[in-house]
mmCIF file of the C-alpha atoms, coordinates in Angstrom:
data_MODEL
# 
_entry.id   MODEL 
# 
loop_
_atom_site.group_PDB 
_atom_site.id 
_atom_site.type_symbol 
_atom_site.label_atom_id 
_atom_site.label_alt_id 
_atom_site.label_comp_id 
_atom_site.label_asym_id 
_atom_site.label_entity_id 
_atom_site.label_seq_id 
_atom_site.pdbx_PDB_ins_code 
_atom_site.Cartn_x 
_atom_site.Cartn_y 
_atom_site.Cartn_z 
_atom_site.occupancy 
_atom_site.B_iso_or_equiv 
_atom_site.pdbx_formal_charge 
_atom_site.auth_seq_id 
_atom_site.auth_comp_id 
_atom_site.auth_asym_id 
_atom_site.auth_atom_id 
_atom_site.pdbx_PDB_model_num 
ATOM 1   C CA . UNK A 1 1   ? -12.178 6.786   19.964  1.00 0.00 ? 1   UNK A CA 1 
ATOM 2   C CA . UNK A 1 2   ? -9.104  3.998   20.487  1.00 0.00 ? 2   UNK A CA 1 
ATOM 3   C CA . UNK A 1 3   ? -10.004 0.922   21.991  1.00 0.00 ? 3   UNK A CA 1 
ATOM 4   C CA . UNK A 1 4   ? -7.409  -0.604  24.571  1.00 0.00 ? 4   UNK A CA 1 
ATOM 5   C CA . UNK A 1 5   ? -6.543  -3.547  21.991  1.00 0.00 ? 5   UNK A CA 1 
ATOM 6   C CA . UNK A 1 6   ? -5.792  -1.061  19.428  1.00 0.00 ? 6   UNK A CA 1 
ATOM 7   C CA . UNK A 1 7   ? -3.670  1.245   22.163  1.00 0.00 ? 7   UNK A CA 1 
ATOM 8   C CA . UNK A 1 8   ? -2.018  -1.965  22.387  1.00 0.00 ? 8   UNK A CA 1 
ATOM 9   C CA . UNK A 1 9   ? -1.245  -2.449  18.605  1.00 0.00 ? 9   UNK A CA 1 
ATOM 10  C CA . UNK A 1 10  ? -0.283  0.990   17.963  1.00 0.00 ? 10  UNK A CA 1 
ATOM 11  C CA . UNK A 1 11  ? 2.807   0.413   20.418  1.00 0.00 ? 11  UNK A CA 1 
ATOM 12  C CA . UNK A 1 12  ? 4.310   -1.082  17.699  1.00 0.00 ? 12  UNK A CA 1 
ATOM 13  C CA . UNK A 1 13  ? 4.597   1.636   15.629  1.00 0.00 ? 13  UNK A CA 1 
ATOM 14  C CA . UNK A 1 14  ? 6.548   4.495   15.271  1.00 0.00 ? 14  UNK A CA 1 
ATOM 15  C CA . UNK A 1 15  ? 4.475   6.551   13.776  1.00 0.00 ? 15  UNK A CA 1 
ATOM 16  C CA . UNK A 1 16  ? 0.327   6.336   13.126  1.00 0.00 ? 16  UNK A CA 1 
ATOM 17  C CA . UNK A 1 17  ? 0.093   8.791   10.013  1.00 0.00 ? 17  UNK A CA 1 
ATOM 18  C CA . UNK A 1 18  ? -3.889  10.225  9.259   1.00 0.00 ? 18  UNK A CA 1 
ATOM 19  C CA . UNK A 1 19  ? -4.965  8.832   5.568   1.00 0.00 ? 19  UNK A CA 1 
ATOM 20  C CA . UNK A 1 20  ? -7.625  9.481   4.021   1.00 0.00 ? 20  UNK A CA 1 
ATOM 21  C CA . UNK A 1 21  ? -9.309  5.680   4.588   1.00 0.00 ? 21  UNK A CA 1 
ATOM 22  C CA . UNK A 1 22  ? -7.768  5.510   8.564   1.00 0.00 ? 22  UNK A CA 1 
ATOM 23  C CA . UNK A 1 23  ? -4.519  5.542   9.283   1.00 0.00 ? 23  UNK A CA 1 
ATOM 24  C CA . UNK A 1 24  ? -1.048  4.589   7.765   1.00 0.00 ? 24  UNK A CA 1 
ATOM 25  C CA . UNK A 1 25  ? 1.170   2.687   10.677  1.00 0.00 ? 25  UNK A CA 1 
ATOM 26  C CA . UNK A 1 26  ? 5.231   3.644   10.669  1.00 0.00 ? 26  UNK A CA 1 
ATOM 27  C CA . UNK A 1 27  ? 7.368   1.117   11.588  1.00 0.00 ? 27  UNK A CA 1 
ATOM 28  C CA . UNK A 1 28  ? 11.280  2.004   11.783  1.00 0.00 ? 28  UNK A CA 1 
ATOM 29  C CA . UNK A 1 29  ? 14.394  -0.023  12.796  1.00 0.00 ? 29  UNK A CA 1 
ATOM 30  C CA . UNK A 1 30  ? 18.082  1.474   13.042  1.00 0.00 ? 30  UNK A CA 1 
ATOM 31  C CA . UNK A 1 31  ? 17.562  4.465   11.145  1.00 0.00 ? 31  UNK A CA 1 
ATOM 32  C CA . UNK A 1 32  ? 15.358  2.637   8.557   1.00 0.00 ? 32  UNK A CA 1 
ATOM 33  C CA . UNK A 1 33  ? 11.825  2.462   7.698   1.00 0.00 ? 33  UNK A CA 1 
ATOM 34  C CA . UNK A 1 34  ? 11.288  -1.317  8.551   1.00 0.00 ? 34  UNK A CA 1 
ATOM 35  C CA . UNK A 1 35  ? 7.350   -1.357  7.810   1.00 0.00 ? 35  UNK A CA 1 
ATOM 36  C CA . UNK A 1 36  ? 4.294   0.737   6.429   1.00 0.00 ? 36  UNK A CA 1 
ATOM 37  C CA . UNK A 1 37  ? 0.870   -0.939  7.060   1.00 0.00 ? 37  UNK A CA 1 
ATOM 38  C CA . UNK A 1 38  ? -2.408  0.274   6.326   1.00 0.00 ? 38  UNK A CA 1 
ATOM 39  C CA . UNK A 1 39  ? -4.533  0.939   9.501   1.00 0.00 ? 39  UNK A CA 1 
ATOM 40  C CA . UNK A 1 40  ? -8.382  1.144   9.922   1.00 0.00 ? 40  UNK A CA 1 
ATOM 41  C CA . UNK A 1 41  ? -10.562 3.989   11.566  1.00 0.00 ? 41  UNK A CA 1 
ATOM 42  C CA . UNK A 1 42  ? -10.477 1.936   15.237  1.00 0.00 ? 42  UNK A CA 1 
ATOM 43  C CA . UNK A 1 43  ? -6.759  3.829   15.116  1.00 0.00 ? 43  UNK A CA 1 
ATOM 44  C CA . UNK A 1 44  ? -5.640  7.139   15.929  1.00 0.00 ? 44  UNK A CA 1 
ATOM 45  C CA . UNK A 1 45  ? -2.335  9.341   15.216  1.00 0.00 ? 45  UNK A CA 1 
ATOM 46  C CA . UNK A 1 46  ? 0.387   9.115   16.955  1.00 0.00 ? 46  UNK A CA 1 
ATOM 47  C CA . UNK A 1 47  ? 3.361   11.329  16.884  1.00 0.00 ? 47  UNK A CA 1 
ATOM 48  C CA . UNK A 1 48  ? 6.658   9.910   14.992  1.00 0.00 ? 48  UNK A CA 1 
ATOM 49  C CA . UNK A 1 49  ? 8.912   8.464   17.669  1.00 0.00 ? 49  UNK A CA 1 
ATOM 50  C CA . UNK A 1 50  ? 12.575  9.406   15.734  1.00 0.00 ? 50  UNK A CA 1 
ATOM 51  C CA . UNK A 1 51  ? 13.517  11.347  12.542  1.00 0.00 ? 51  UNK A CA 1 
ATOM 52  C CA . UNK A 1 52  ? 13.289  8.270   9.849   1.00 0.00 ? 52  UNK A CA 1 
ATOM 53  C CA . UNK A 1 53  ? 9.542   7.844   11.224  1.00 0.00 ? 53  UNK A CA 1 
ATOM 54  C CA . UNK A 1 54  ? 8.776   11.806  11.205  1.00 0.00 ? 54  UNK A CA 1 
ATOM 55  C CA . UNK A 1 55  ? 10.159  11.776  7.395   1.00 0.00 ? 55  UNK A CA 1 
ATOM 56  C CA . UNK A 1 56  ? 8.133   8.841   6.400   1.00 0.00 ? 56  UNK A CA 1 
ATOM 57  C CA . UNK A 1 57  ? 4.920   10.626  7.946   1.00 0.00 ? 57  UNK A CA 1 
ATOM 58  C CA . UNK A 1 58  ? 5.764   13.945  6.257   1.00 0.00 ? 58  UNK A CA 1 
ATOM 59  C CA . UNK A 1 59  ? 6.225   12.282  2.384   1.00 0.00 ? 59  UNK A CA 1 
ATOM 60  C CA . UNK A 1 60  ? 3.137   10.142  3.208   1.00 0.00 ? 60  UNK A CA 1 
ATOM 61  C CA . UNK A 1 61  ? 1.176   13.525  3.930   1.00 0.00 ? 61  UNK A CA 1 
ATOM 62  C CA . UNK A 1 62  ? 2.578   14.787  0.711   1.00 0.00 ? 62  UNK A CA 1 
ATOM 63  C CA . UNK A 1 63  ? 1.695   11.752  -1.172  1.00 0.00 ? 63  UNK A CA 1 
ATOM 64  C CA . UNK A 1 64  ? -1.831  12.534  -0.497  1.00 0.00 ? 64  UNK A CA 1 
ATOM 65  C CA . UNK A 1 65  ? -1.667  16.182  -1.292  1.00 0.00 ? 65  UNK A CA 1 
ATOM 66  C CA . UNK A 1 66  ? 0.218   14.944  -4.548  1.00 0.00 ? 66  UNK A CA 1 
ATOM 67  C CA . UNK A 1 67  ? 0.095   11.486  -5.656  1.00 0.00 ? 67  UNK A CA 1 
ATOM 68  C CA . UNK A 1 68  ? 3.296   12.014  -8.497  1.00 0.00 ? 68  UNK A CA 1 
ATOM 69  C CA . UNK A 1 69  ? 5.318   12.584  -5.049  1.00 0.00 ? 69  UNK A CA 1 
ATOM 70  C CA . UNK A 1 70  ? 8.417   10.826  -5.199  1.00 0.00 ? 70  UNK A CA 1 
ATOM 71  C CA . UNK A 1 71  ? 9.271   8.773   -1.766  1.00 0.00 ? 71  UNK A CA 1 
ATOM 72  C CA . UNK A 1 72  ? 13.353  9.195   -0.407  1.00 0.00 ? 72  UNK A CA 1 
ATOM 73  C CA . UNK A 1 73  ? 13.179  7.282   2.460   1.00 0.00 ? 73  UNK A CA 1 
ATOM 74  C CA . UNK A 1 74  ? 15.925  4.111   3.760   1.00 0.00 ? 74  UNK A CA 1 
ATOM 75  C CA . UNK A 1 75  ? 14.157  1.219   3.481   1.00 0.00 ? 75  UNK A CA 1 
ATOM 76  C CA . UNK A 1 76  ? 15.291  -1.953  5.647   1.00 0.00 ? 76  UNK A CA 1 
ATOM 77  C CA . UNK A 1 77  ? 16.055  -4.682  3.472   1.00 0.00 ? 77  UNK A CA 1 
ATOM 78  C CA . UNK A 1 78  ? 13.578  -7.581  4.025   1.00 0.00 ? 78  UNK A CA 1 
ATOM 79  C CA . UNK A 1 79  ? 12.022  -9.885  1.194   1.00 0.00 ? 79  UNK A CA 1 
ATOM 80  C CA . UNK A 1 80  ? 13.884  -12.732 -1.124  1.00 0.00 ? 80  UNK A CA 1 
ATOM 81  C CA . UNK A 1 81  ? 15.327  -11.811 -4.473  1.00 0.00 ? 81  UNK A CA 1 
ATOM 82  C CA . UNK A 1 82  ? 12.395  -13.035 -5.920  1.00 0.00 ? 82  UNK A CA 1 
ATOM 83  C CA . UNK A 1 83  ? 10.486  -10.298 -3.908  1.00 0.00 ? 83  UNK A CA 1 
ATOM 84  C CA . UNK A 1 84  ? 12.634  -7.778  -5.281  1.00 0.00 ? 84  UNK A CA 1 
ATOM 85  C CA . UNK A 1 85  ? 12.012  -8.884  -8.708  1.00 0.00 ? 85  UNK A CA 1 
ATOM 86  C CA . UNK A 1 86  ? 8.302   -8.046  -8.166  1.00 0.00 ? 86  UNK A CA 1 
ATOM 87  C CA . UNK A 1 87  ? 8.662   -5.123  -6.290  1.00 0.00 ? 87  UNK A CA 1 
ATOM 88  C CA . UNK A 1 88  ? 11.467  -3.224  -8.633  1.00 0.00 ? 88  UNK A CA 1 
ATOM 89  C CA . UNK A 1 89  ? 8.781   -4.565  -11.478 1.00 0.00 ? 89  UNK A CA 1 
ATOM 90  C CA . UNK A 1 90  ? 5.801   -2.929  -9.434  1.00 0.00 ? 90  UNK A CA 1 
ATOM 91  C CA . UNK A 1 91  ? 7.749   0.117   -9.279  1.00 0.00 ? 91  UNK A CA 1 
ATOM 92  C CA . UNK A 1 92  ? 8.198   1.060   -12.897 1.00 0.00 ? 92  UNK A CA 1 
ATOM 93  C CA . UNK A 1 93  ? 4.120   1.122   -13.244 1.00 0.00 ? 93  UNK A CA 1 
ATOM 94  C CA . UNK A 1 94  ? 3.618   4.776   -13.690 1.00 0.00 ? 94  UNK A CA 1 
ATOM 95  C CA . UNK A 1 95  ? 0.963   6.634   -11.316 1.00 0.00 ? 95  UNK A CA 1 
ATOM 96  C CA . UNK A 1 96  ? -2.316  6.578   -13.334 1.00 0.00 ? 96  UNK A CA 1 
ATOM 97  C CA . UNK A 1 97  ? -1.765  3.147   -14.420 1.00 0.00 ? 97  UNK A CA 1 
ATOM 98  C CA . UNK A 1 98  ? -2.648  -0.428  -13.988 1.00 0.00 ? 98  UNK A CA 1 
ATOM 99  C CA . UNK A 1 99  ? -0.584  -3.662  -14.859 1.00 0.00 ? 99  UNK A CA 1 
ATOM 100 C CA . UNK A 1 100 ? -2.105  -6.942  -14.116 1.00 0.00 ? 100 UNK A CA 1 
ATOM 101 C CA . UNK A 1 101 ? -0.387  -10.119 -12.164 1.00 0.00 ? 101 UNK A CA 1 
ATOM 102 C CA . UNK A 1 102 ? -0.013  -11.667 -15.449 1.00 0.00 ? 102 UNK A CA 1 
ATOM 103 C CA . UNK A 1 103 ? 1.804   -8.617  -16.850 1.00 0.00 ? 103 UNK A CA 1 
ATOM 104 C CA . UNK A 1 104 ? 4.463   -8.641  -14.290 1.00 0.00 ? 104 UNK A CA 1 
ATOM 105 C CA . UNK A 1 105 ? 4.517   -12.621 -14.753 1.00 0.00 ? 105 UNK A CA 1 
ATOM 106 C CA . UNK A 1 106 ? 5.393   -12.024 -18.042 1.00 0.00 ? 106 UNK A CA 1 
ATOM 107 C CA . UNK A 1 107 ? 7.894   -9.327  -17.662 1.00 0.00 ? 107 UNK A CA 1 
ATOM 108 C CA . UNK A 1 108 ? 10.117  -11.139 -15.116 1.00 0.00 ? 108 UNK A CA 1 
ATOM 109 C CA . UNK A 1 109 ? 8.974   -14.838 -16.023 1.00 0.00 ? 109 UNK A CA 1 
ATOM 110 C CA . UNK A 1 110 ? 6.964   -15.670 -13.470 1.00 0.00 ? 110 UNK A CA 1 
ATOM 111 C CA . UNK A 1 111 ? 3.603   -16.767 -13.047 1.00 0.00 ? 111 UNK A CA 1 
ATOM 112 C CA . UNK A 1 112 ? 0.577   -14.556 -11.853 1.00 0.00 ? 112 UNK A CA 1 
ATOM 113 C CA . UNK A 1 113 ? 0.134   -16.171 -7.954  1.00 0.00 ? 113 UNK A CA 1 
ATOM 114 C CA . UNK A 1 114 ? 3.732   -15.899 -7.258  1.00 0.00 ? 114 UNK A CA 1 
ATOM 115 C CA . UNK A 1 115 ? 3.650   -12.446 -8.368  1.00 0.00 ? 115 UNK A CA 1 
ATOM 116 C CA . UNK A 1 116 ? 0.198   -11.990 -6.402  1.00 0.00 ? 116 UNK A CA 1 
ATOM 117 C CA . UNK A 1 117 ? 2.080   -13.827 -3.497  1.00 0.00 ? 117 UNK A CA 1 
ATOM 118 C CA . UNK A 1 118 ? 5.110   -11.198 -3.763  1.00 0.00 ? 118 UNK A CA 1 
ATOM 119 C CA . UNK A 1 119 ? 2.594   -8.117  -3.717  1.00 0.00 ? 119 UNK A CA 1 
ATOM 120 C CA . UNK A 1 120 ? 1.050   -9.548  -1.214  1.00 0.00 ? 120 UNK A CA 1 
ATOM 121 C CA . UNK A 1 121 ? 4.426   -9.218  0.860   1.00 0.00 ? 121 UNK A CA 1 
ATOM 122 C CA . UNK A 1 122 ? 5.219   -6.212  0.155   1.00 0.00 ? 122 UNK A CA 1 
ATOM 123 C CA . UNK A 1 123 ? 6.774   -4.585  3.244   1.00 0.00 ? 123 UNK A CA 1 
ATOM 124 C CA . UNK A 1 124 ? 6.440   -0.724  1.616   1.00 0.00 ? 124 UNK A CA 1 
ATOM 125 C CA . UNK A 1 125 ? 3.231   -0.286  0.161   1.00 0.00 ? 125 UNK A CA 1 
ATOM 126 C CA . UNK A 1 126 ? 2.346   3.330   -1.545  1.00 0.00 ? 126 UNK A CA 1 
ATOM 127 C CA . UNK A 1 127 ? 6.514   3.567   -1.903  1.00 0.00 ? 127 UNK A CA 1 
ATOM 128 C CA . UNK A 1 128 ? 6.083   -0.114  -3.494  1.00 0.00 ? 128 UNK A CA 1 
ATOM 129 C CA . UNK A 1 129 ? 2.780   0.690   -5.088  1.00 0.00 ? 129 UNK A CA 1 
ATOM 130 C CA . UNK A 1 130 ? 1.600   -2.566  -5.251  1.00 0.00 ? 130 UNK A CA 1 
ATOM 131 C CA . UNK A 1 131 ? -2.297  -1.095  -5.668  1.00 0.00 ? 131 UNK A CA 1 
ATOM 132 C CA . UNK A 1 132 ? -1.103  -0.649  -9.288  1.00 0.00 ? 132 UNK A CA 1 
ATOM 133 C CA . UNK A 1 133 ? -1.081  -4.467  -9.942  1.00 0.00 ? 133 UNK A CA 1 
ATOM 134 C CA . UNK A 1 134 ? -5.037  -5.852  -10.627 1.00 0.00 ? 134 UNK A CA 1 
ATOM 135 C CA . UNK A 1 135 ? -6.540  -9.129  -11.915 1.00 0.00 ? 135 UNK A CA 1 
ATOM 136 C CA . UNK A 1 136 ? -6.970  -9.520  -15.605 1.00 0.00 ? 136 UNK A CA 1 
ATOM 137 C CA . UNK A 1 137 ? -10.465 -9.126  -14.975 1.00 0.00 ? 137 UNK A CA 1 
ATOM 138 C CA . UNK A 1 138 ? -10.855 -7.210  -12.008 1.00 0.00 ? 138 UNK A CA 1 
ATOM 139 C CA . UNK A 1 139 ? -9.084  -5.410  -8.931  1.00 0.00 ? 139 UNK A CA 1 
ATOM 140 C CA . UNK A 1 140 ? -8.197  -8.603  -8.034  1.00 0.00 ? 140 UNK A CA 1 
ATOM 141 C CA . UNK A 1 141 ? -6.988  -9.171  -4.129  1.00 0.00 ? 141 UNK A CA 1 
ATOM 142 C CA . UNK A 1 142 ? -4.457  -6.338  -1.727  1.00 0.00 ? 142 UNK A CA 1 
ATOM 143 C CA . UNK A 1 143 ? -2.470  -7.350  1.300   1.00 0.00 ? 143 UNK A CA 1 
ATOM 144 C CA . UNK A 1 144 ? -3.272  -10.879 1.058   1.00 0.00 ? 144 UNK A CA 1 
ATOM 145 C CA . UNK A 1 145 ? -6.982  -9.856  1.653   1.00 0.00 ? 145 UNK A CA 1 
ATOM 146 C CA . UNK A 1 146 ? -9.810  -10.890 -1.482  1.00 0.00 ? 146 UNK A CA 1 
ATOM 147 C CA . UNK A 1 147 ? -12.800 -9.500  0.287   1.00 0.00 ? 147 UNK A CA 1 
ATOM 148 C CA . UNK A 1 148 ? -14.784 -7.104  -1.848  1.00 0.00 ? 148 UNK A CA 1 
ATOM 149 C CA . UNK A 1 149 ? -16.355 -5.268  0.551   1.00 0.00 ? 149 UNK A CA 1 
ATOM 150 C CA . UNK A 1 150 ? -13.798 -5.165  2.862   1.00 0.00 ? 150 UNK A CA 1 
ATOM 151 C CA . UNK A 1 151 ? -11.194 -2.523  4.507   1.00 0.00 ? 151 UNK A CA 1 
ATOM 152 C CA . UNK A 1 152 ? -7.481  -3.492  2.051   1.00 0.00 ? 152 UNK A CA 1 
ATOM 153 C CA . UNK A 1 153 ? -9.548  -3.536  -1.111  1.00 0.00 ? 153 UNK A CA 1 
ATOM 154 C CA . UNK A 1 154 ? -11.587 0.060   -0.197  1.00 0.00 ? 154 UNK A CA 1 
ATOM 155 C CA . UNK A 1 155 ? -7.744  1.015   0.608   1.00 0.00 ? 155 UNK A CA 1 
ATOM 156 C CA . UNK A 1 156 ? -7.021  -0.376  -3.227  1.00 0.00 ? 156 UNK A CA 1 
ATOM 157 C CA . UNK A 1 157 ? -9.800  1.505   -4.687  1.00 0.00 ? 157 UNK A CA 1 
ATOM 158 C CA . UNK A 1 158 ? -8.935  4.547   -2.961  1.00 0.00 ? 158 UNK A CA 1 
ATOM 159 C CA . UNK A 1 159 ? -5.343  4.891   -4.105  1.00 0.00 ? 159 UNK A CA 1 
ATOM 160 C CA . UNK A 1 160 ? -6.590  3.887   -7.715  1.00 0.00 ? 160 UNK A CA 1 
ATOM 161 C CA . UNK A 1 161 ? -8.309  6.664   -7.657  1.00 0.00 ? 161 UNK A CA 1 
ATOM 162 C CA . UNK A 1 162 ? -6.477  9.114   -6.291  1.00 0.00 ? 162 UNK A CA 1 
ATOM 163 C CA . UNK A 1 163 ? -3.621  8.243   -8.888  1.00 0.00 ? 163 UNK A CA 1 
ATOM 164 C CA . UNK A 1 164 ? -6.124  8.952   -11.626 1.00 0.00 ? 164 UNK A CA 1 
ATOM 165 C CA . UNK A 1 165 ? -6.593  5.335   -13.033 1.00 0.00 ? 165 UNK A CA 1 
ATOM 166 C CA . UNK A 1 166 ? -9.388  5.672   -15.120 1.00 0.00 ? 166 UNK A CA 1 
ATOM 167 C CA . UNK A 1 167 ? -11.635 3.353   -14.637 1.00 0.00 ? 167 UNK A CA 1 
ATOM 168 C CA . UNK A 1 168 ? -11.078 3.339   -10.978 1.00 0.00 ? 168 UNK A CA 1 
ATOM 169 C CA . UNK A 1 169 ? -12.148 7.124   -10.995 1.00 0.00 ? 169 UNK A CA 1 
ATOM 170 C CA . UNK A 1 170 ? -15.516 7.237   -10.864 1.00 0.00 ? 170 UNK A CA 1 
ATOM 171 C CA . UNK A 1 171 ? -17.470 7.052   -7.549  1.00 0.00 ? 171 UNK A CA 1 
ATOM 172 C CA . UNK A 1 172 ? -17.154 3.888   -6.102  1.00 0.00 ? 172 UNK A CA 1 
ATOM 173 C CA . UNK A 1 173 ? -20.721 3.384   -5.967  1.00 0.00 ? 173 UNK A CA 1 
ATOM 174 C CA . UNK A 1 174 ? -20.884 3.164   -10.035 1.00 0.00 ? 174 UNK A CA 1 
ATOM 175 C CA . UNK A 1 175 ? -18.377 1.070   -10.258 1.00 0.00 ? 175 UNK A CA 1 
ATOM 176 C CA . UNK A 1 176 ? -19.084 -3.034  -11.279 1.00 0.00 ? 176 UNK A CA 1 
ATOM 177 C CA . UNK A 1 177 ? -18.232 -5.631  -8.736  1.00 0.00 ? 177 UNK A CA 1 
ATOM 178 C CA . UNK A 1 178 ? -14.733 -6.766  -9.470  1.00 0.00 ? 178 UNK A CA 1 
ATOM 179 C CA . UNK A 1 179 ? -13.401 -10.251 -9.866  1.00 0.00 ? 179 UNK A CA 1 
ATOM 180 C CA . UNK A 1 180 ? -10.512 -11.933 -7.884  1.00 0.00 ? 180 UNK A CA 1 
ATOM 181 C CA . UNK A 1 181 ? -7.236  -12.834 -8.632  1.00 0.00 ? 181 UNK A CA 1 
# 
């Protein structure tokens, strides 16, 4: 059941979009998607509010059905050109696969926090996939959140495994406890 305080939140959405670890929040501006942001259980749906935010929650439905889906959606223009380094970098990751911070780093000649910094911003996760970026050692952090136990990383760890990475497809109780970034 929705608590007033999240009734409250969700006001600021477009869209609330089921998923398969809570909810997916829509945010749209001028005929854009402005915002996608990962929602716990204390949410429920809501119905989209205008076409951009009823197309986002229909490709984020088939996303789930079939993670090789293919996102065509107008995404507001937000972040520095740094950003967009990261995120254009994150993008060419295939589903199924894992690069870490230090990868990208290396790719655009940057270092791994600024790149961890830059995921961390991302305004478009699952069209950004920035769950395909880990620690050298570990899953390293999501969202700007590095708890192990705690609702971005399960979010991580789902969509790991739902895109096939291997060794993120095995029941999560099996799995070792990851480092952090």
């Amino acid at each position: 059941m929705a608590t007033p305080e999240s009734i409250i939140e969700a006001a600021i959405f477009s869209a609330i979009v089921p998923a398969p670890f809570g909810y997916i929040g829509v945010r749209t501006e001028n005929a854009e998607l402005s915002e996608l942001v990962y929602l716990p259980q204390r949410f429920q749906e809501k119905a989209p509010s205008d076409a951009i935010a009823q197309s986002a929650a229909e490709q984020i439905t088939r996303y789930f059905a079939d993670p090789d889906f293919q996102f065509d959606l107008p995404l507001k223009s937000v972040g520095t050109a740094f950003q967009h380094k990261v995120w254009q970098a994150i993008s060419s990751v295939p589903r199924g696969q894992v690069r870490t911070y230090g990868q990208i780093a290396h790719l655009i000649g940057s270092a791994p926090r600024a790149v961890g910094q830059a995921c961390g911003a991302n305004w478009f996760p699952l069209i950004i996939p920035c769950h395909r970026v880990t620690a050298s050692g570990g899953l390293g952090g999501f969202a700007h959140h590095d708890d192990v136990t705690g609702f971005h990383l399960g979010v991580k760890r789902y969509l790991l495994r739902l895109e096939g990475v291997p060794e993120y497809s095995q029941p999560e109780s099996t799995q070792h406890q990851e480092s952090m970034w």
